[in-house]
Short mmCIF file of C-alpha atoms and ligand atoms in Angstrom, two decimals:
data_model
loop_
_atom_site.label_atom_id
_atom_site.label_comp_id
_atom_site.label_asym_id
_atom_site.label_seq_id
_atom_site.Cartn_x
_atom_site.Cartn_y
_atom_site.Cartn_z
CA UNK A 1 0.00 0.00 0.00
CA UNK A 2 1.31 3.32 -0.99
CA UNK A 3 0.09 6.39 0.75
CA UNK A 4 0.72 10.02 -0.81
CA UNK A 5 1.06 13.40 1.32
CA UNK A 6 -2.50 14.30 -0.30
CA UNK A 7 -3.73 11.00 1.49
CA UNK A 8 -4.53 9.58 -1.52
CA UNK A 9 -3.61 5.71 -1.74
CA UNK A 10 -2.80 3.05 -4.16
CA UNK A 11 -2.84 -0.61 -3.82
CA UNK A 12 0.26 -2.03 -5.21
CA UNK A 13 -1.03 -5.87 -4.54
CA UNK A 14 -3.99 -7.56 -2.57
CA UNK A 15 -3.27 -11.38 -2.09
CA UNK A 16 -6.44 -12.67 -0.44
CA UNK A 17 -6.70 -16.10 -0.02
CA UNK A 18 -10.16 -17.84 0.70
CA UNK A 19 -10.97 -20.20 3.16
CA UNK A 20 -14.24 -21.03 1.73
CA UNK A 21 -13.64 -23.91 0.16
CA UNK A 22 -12.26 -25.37 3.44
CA UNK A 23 -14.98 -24.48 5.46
CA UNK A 24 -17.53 -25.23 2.86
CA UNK A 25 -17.76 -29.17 4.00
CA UNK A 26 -18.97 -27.93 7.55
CA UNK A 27 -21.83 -25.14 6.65
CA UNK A 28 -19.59 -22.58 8.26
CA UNK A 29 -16.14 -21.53 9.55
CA UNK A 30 -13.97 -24.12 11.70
CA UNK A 31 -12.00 -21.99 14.06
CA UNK A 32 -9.15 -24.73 14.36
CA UNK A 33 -9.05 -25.19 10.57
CA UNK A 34 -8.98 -21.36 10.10
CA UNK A 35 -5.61 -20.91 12.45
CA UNK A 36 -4.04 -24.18 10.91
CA UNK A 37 -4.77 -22.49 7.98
CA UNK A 38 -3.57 -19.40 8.56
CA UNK A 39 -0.16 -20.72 9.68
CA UNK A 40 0.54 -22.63 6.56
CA UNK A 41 0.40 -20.10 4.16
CA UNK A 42 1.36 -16.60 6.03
CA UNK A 43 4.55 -16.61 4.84
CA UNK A 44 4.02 -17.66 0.87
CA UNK A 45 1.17 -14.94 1.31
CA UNK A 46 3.72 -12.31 2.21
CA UNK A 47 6.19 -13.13 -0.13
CA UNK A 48 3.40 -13.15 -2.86
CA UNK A 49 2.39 -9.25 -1.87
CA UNK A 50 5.63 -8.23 -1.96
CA UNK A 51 7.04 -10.10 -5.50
CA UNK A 52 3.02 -8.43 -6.75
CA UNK A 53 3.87 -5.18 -5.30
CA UNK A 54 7.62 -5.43 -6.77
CA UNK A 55 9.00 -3.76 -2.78
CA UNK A 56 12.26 -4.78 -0.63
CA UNK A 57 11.24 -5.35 3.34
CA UNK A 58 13.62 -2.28 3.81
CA UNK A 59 11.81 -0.20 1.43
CA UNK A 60 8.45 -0.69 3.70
CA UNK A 61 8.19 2.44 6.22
CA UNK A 62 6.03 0.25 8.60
CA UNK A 63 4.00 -3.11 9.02
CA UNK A 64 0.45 -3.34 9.81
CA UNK A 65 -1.69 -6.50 10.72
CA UNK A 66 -5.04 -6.88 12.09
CA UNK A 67 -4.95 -7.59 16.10
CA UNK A 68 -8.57 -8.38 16.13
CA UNK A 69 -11.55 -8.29 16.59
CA UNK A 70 -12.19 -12.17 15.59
CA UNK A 71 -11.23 -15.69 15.37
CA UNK A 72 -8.56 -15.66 17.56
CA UNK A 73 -6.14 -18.63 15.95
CA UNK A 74 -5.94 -16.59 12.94
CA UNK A 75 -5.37 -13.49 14.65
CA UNK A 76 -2.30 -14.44 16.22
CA UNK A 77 -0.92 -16.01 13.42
CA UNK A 78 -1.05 -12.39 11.76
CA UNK A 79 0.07 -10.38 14.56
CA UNK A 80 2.92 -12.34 15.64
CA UNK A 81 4.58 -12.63 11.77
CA UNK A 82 3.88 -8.81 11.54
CA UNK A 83 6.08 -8.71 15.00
CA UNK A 84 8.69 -10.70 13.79
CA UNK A 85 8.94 -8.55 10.24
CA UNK A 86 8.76 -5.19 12.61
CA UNK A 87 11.70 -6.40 14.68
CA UNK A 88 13.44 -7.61 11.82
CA UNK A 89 13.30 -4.99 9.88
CA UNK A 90 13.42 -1.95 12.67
CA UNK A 91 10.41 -0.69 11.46
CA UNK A 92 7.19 0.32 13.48
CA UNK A 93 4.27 -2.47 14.26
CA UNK A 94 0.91 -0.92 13.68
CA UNK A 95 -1.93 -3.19 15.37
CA UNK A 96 -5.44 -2.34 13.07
CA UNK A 97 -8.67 -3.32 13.95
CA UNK A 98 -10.66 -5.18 11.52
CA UNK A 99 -13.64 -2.77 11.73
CA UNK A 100 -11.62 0.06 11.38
CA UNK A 101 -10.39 -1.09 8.54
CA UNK A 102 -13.65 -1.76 6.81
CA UNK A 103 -14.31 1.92 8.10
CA UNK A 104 -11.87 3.82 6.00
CA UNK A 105 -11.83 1.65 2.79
CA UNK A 106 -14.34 4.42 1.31
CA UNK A 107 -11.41 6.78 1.89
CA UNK A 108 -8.80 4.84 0.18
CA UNK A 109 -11.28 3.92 -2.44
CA UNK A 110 -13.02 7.37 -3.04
CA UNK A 111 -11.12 10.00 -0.67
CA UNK A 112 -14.61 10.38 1.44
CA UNK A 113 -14.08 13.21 4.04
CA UNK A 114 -14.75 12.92 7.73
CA UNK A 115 -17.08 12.38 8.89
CA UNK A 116 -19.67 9.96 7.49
CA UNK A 117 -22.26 7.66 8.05
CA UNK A 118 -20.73 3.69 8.01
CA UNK A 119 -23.01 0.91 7.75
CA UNK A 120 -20.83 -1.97 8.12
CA UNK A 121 -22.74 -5.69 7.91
CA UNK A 122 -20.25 -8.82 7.92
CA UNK A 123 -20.98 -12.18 8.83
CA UNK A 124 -19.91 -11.34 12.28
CA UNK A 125 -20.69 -7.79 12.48
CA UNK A 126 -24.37 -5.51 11.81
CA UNK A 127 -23.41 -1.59 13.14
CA UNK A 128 -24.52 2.00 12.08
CA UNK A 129 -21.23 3.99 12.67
CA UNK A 130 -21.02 7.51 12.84
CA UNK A 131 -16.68 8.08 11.55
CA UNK A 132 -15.93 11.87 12.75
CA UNK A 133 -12.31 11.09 11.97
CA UNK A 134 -9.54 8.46 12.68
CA UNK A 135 -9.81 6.68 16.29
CA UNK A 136 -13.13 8.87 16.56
CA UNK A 137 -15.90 6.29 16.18
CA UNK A 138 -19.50 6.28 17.53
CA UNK A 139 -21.67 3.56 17.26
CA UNK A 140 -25.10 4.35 16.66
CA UNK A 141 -26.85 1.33 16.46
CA UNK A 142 -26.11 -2.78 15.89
CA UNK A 143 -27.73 -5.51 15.68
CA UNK A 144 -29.29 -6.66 19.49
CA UNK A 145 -29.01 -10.87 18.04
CA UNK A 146 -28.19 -11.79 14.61
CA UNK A 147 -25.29 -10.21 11.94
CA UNK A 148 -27.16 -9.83 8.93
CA UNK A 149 -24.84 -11.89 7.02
CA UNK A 150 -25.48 -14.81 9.79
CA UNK A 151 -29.10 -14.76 9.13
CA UNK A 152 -28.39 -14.85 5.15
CA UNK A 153 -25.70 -18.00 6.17
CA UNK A 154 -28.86 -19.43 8.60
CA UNK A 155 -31.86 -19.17 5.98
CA UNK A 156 -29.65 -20.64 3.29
CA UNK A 157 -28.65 -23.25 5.55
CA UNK A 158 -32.26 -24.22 6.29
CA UNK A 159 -33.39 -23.96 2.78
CA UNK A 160 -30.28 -26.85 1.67
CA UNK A 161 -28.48 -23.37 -0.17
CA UNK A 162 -24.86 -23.67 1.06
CA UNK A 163 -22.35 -21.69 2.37
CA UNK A 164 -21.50 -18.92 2.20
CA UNK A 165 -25.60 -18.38 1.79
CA UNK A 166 -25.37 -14.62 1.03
CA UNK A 167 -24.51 -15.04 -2.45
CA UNK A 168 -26.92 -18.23 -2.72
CA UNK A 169 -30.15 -16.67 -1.51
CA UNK A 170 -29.74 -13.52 -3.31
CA UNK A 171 -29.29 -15.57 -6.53
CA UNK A 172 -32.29 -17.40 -5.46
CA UNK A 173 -34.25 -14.36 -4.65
CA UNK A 174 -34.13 -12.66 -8.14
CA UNK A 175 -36.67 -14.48 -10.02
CA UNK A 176 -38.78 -15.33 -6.88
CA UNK A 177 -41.83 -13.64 -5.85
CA UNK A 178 -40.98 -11.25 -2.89
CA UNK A 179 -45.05 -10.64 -1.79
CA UNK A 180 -45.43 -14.56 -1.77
CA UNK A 181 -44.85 -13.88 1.99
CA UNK A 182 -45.48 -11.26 4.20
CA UNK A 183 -42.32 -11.77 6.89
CA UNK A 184 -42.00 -9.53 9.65
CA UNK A 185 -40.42 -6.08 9.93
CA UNK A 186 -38.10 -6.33 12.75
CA UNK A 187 -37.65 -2.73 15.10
CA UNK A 188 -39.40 -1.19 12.20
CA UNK A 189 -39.71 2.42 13.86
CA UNK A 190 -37.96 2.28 16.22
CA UNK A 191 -36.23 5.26 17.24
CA UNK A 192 -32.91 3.58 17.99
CA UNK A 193 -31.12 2.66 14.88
CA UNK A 194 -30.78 -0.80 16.19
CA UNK A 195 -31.24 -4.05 13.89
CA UNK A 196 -32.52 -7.61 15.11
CA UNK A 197 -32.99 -10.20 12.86
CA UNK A 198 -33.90 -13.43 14.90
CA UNK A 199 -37.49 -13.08 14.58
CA UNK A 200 -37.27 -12.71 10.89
CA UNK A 201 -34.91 -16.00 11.21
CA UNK A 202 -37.51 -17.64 12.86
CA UNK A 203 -40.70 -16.51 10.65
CA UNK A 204 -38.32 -18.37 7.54
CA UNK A 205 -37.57 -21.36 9.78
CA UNK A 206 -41.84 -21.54 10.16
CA UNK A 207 -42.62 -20.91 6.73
CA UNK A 208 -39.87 -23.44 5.22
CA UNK A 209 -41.14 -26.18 7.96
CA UNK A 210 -45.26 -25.38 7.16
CA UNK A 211 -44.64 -26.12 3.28
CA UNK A 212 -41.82 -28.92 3.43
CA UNK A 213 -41.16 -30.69 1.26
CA UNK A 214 -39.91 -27.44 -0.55
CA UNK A 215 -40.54 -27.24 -3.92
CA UNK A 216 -38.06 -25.11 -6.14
CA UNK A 217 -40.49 -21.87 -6.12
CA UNK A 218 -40.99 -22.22 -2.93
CA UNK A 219 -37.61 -21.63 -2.12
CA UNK A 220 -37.18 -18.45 -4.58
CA UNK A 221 -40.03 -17.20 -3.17
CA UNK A 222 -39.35 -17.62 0.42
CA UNK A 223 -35.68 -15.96 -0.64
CA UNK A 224 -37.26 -12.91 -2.28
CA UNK A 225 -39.41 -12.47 0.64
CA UNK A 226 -36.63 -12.62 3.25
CA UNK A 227 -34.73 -10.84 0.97
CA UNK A 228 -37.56 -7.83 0.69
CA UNK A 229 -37.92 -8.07 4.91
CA UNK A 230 -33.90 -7.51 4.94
CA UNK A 231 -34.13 -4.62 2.91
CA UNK A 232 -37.05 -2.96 4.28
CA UNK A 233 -35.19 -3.35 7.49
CA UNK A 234 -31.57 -1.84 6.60
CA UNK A 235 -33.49 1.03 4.81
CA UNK A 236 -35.88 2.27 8.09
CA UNK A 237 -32.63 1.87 10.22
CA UNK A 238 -30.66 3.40 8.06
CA UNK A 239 -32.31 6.49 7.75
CA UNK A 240 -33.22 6.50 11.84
CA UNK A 241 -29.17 6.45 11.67
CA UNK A 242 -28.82 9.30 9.45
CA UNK A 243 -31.14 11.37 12.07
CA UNK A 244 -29.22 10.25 15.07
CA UNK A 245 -25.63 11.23 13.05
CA UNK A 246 -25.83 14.71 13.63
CA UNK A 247 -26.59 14.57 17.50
CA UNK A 248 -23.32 12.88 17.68
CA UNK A 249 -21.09 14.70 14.60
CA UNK A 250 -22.95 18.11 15.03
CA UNK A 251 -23.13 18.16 11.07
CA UNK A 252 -24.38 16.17 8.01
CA UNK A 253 -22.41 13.38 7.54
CA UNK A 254 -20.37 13.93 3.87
CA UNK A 255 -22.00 10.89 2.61
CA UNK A 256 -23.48 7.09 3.54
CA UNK A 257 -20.46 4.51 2.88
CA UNK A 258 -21.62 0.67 3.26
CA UNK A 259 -18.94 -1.75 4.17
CA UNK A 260 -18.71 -5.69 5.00
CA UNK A 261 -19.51 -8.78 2.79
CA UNK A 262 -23.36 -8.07 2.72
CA UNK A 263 -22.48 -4.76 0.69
CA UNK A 264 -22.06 -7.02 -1.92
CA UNK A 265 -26.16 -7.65 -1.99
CA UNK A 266 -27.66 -5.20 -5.10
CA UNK A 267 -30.79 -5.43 -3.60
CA UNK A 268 -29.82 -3.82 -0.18
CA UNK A 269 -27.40 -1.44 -2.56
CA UNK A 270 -30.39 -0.52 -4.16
CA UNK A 271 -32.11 0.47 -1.12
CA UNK A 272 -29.74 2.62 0.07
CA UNK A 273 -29.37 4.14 -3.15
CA UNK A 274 -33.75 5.39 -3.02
CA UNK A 275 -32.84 6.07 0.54
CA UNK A 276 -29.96 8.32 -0.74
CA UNK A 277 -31.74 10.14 -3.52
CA UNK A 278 -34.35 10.90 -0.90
CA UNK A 279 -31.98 12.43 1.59
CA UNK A 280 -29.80 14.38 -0.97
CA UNK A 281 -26.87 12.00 0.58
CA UNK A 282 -24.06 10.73 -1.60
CA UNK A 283 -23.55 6.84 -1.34
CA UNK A 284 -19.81 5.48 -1.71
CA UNK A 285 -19.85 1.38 -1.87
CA UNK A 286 -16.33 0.04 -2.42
CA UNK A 287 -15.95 -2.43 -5.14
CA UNK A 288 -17.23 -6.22 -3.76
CA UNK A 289 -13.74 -7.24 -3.20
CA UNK A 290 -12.77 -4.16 -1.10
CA UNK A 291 -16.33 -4.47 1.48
CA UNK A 292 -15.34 -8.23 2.00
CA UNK A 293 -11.89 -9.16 4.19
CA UNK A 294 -9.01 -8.26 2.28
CA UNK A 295 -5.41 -7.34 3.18
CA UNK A 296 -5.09 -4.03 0.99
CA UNK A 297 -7.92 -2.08 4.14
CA UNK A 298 -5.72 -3.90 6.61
CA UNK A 299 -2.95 -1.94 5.01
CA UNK A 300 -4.91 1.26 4.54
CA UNK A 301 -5.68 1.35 7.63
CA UNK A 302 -1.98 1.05 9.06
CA UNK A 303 -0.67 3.84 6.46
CA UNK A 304 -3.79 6.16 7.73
CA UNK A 305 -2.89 5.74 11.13
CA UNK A 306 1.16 5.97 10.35
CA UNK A 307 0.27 9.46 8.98
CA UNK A 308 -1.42 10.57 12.43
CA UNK A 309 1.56 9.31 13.93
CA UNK A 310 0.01 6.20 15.63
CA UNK A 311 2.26 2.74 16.40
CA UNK A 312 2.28 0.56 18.45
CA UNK A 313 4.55 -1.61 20.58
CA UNK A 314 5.78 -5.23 20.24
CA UNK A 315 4.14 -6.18 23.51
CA UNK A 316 0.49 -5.62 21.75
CA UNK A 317 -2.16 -8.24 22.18
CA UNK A 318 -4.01 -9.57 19.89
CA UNK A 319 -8.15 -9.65 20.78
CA UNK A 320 -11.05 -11.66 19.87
CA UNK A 321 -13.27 -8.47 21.11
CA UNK A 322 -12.27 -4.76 20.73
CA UNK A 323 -15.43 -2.77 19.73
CA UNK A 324 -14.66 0.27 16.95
CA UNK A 325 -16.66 2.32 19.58
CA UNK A 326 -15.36 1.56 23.62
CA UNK A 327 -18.11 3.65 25.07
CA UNK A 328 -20.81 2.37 23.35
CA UNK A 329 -23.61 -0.11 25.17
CA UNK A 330 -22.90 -3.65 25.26
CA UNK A 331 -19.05 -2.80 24.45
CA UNK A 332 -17.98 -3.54 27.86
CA UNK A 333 -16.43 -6.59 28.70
CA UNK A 334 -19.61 -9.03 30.32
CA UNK A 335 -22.02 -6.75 28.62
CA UNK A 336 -25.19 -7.55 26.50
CA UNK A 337 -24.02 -7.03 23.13
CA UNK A 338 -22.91 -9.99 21.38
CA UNK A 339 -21.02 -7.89 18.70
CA UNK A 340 -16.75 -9.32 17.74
CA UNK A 341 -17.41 -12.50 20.33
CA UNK A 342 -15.47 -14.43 17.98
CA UNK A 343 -18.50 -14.78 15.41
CA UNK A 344 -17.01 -15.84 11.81
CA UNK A 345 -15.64 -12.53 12.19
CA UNK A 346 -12.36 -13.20 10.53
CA UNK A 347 -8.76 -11.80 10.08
O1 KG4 B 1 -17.05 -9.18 5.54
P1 KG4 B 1 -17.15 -10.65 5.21
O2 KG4 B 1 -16.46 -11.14 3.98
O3 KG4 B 1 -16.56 -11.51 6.37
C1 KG4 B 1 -16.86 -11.27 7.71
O4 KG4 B 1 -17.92 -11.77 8.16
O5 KG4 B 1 -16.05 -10.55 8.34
O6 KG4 B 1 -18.73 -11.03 5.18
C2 KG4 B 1 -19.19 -12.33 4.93
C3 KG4 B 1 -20.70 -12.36 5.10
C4 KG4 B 1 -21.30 -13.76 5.03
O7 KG4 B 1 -22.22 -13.91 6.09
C5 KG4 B 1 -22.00 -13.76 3.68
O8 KG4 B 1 -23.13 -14.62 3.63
C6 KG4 B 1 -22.41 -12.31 3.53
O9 KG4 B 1 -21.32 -11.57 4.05
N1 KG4 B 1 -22.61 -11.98 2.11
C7 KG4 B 1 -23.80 -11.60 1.60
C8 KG4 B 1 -23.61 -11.49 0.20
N2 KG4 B 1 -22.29 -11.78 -0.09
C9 KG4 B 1 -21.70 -12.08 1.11
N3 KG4 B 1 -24.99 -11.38 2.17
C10 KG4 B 1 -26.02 -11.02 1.37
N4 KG4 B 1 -25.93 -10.91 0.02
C11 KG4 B 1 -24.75 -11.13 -0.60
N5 KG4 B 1 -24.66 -11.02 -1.94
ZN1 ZN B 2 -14.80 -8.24 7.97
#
């Protein structure tokens, strides 16, 4: 990752190597296969990036790895070869948290301003975020059970779609008939921009179980529906988010920027897009492969926060739990939320 004195960036390689297939077998990820994994091919991944991105290790003016939150195996794994290249080399360790990372990808990938509105949805990971600047988050809202990408992985698991079940029930849900059933709205209204999604869950689960055996419309159909309930949902939080932004920023937010793996759905892009016409409000979605885990916003990250003059030592941890936002409810160790406990969030 190269980083210019304008802060504009440009990705000189982005090895990403998925796990899916590995995990495929067992409807979701295997934590022990994930660090096993990890371990085996950190170093030919490194020395991929840096043949790609044609760099000597003494040419690098810092290292950056993710320290969490997630999986913890392959956490470590990442941290501790960072540590070893940073002592190596001489060069200073920067410890990035995978949220934040997802967070400023819109400003590596289209130079968005502080601060904006972040929606970030992962498999592990539903949260309105208000980003006033760098180490300045505020979380306005998450998800009080499911991450909506879980509850894509759950329906598709019921319906015998596969994993990962994003991609499956959206494919699914395009020529299926989304008024076929009328699924709940979860928190529809509410005036906390919080999501839930277990109900909805549940209402499939009912639904799939009342017709059985499925029949190939039914399953389209019950896909499109979910599908519709989803968007509904993201859309009314969304904009309850957009109110709440300016209690917290004290301005309108320079534009709506959705990040994680379920950015990838053009049904829930297209949402937000009506939602953004409506509010005047630009929408920045980073390219598919940029909103899903990749190395280049681990790196983004690290040369955003080198710039501000932030490192860190060789005695950092790595953490299955660090919430973007520490003062938000339920971020507290023991506390409610159920956010980064080491749910298929991943490295
Ligand atoms: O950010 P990500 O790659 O990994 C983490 O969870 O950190 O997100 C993966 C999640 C999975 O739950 C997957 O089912 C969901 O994103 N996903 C989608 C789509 N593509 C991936 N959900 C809905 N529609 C999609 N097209
Ligand atoms: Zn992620």
């Amino acid at each position: 990752m190269l980083r210019n004195q304008d802060g504009e960036g440009q990705i000189l390689s982005n090895v990403v190597l998925s796990q899916i297939a590995e995990h495929a077998a067992y409807g979701g990820v295997v934590p022990e296969i994930a660090a096993r994994a990890h371990a085996e091919v950190i170093d030919h991944i490194i020395e991929q990036a840096m043949e790609e991105a044609d760099v000597r290790f003494d040419h690098l003016d810092a290292i950056a790895a993710a320290a969490g939150p997630g999986l913890i195996g392959g956490v470590i794994v990442g941290l501790t070869t960072a540590k070893a290249l940073a002592l190596a080399l001489n060069k200073p360790l920067i410890a990035v948290n995978h949220l934040e990372a997802h967070a400023l990808t819109p400003r590596l990938t289209d130079q968005v301003a502080f601060p904006y509105l972040l929606l970030l949805a992962s498999g592990g990971h539903t949260q309105l975020v208000a980003v006033r600047g760098l180490d300045d988050y505020v979380r306005l809202g998450t998800t009080i059970d499911d991450a909506i990408g879980e509850a894509f992985d759950k329906v598709s698991k019921m319906l015998g779609l596969g994993y990962p079940g994003g991609p499956a029930v959206e494919a699914q849900a395009m020529s299926g008939d989304a008024a076929r059933f009328a699924f709940p709205r979860p928190m529809q209204g509410r005036p906390e921009p919080n999501f839930s999604l277990s109900g909805l869950k549940t209402a499939v689960r009912l639904e799939a179980e009342r017709l059985a055996p499925l029949a190939a419309k039914d399953i389209r159909d019950i896909c499109a529906s979910f599908q519709a309930a989803v968007v509904d949902m993201v859309v009314d939080r969304t904009r309850v988010g957009l109110r709440r932004f300016r209690d917290v920023a004290g301005t309108a937010p320079t534009a709506l920027v959705i990040a994680g793996g379920v950015a990838a759905n053009l049904a829930i892009r297209r949402g937000l897009q009506r939602l953004g016409a409506e509010a005047g409000l630009r929408i920045v979605m980073p390219p598919p492969a940029l909103c899903t885990d990749n190395g280049a916003m681990i790196a983004w990250a690290g040369a955003e926060r080198l710039a501000a003059g932030i490192t860190d030592g060789l005695d950092t941890s790595p953490r299955a739990r660090w919430p973007l936002d520490p003062n938000a409810p339920g971020s507290g160790k023991g506390g409610p939320g159920r956010e980064g406990v080491g749910k298929g969030a991943k490295a």
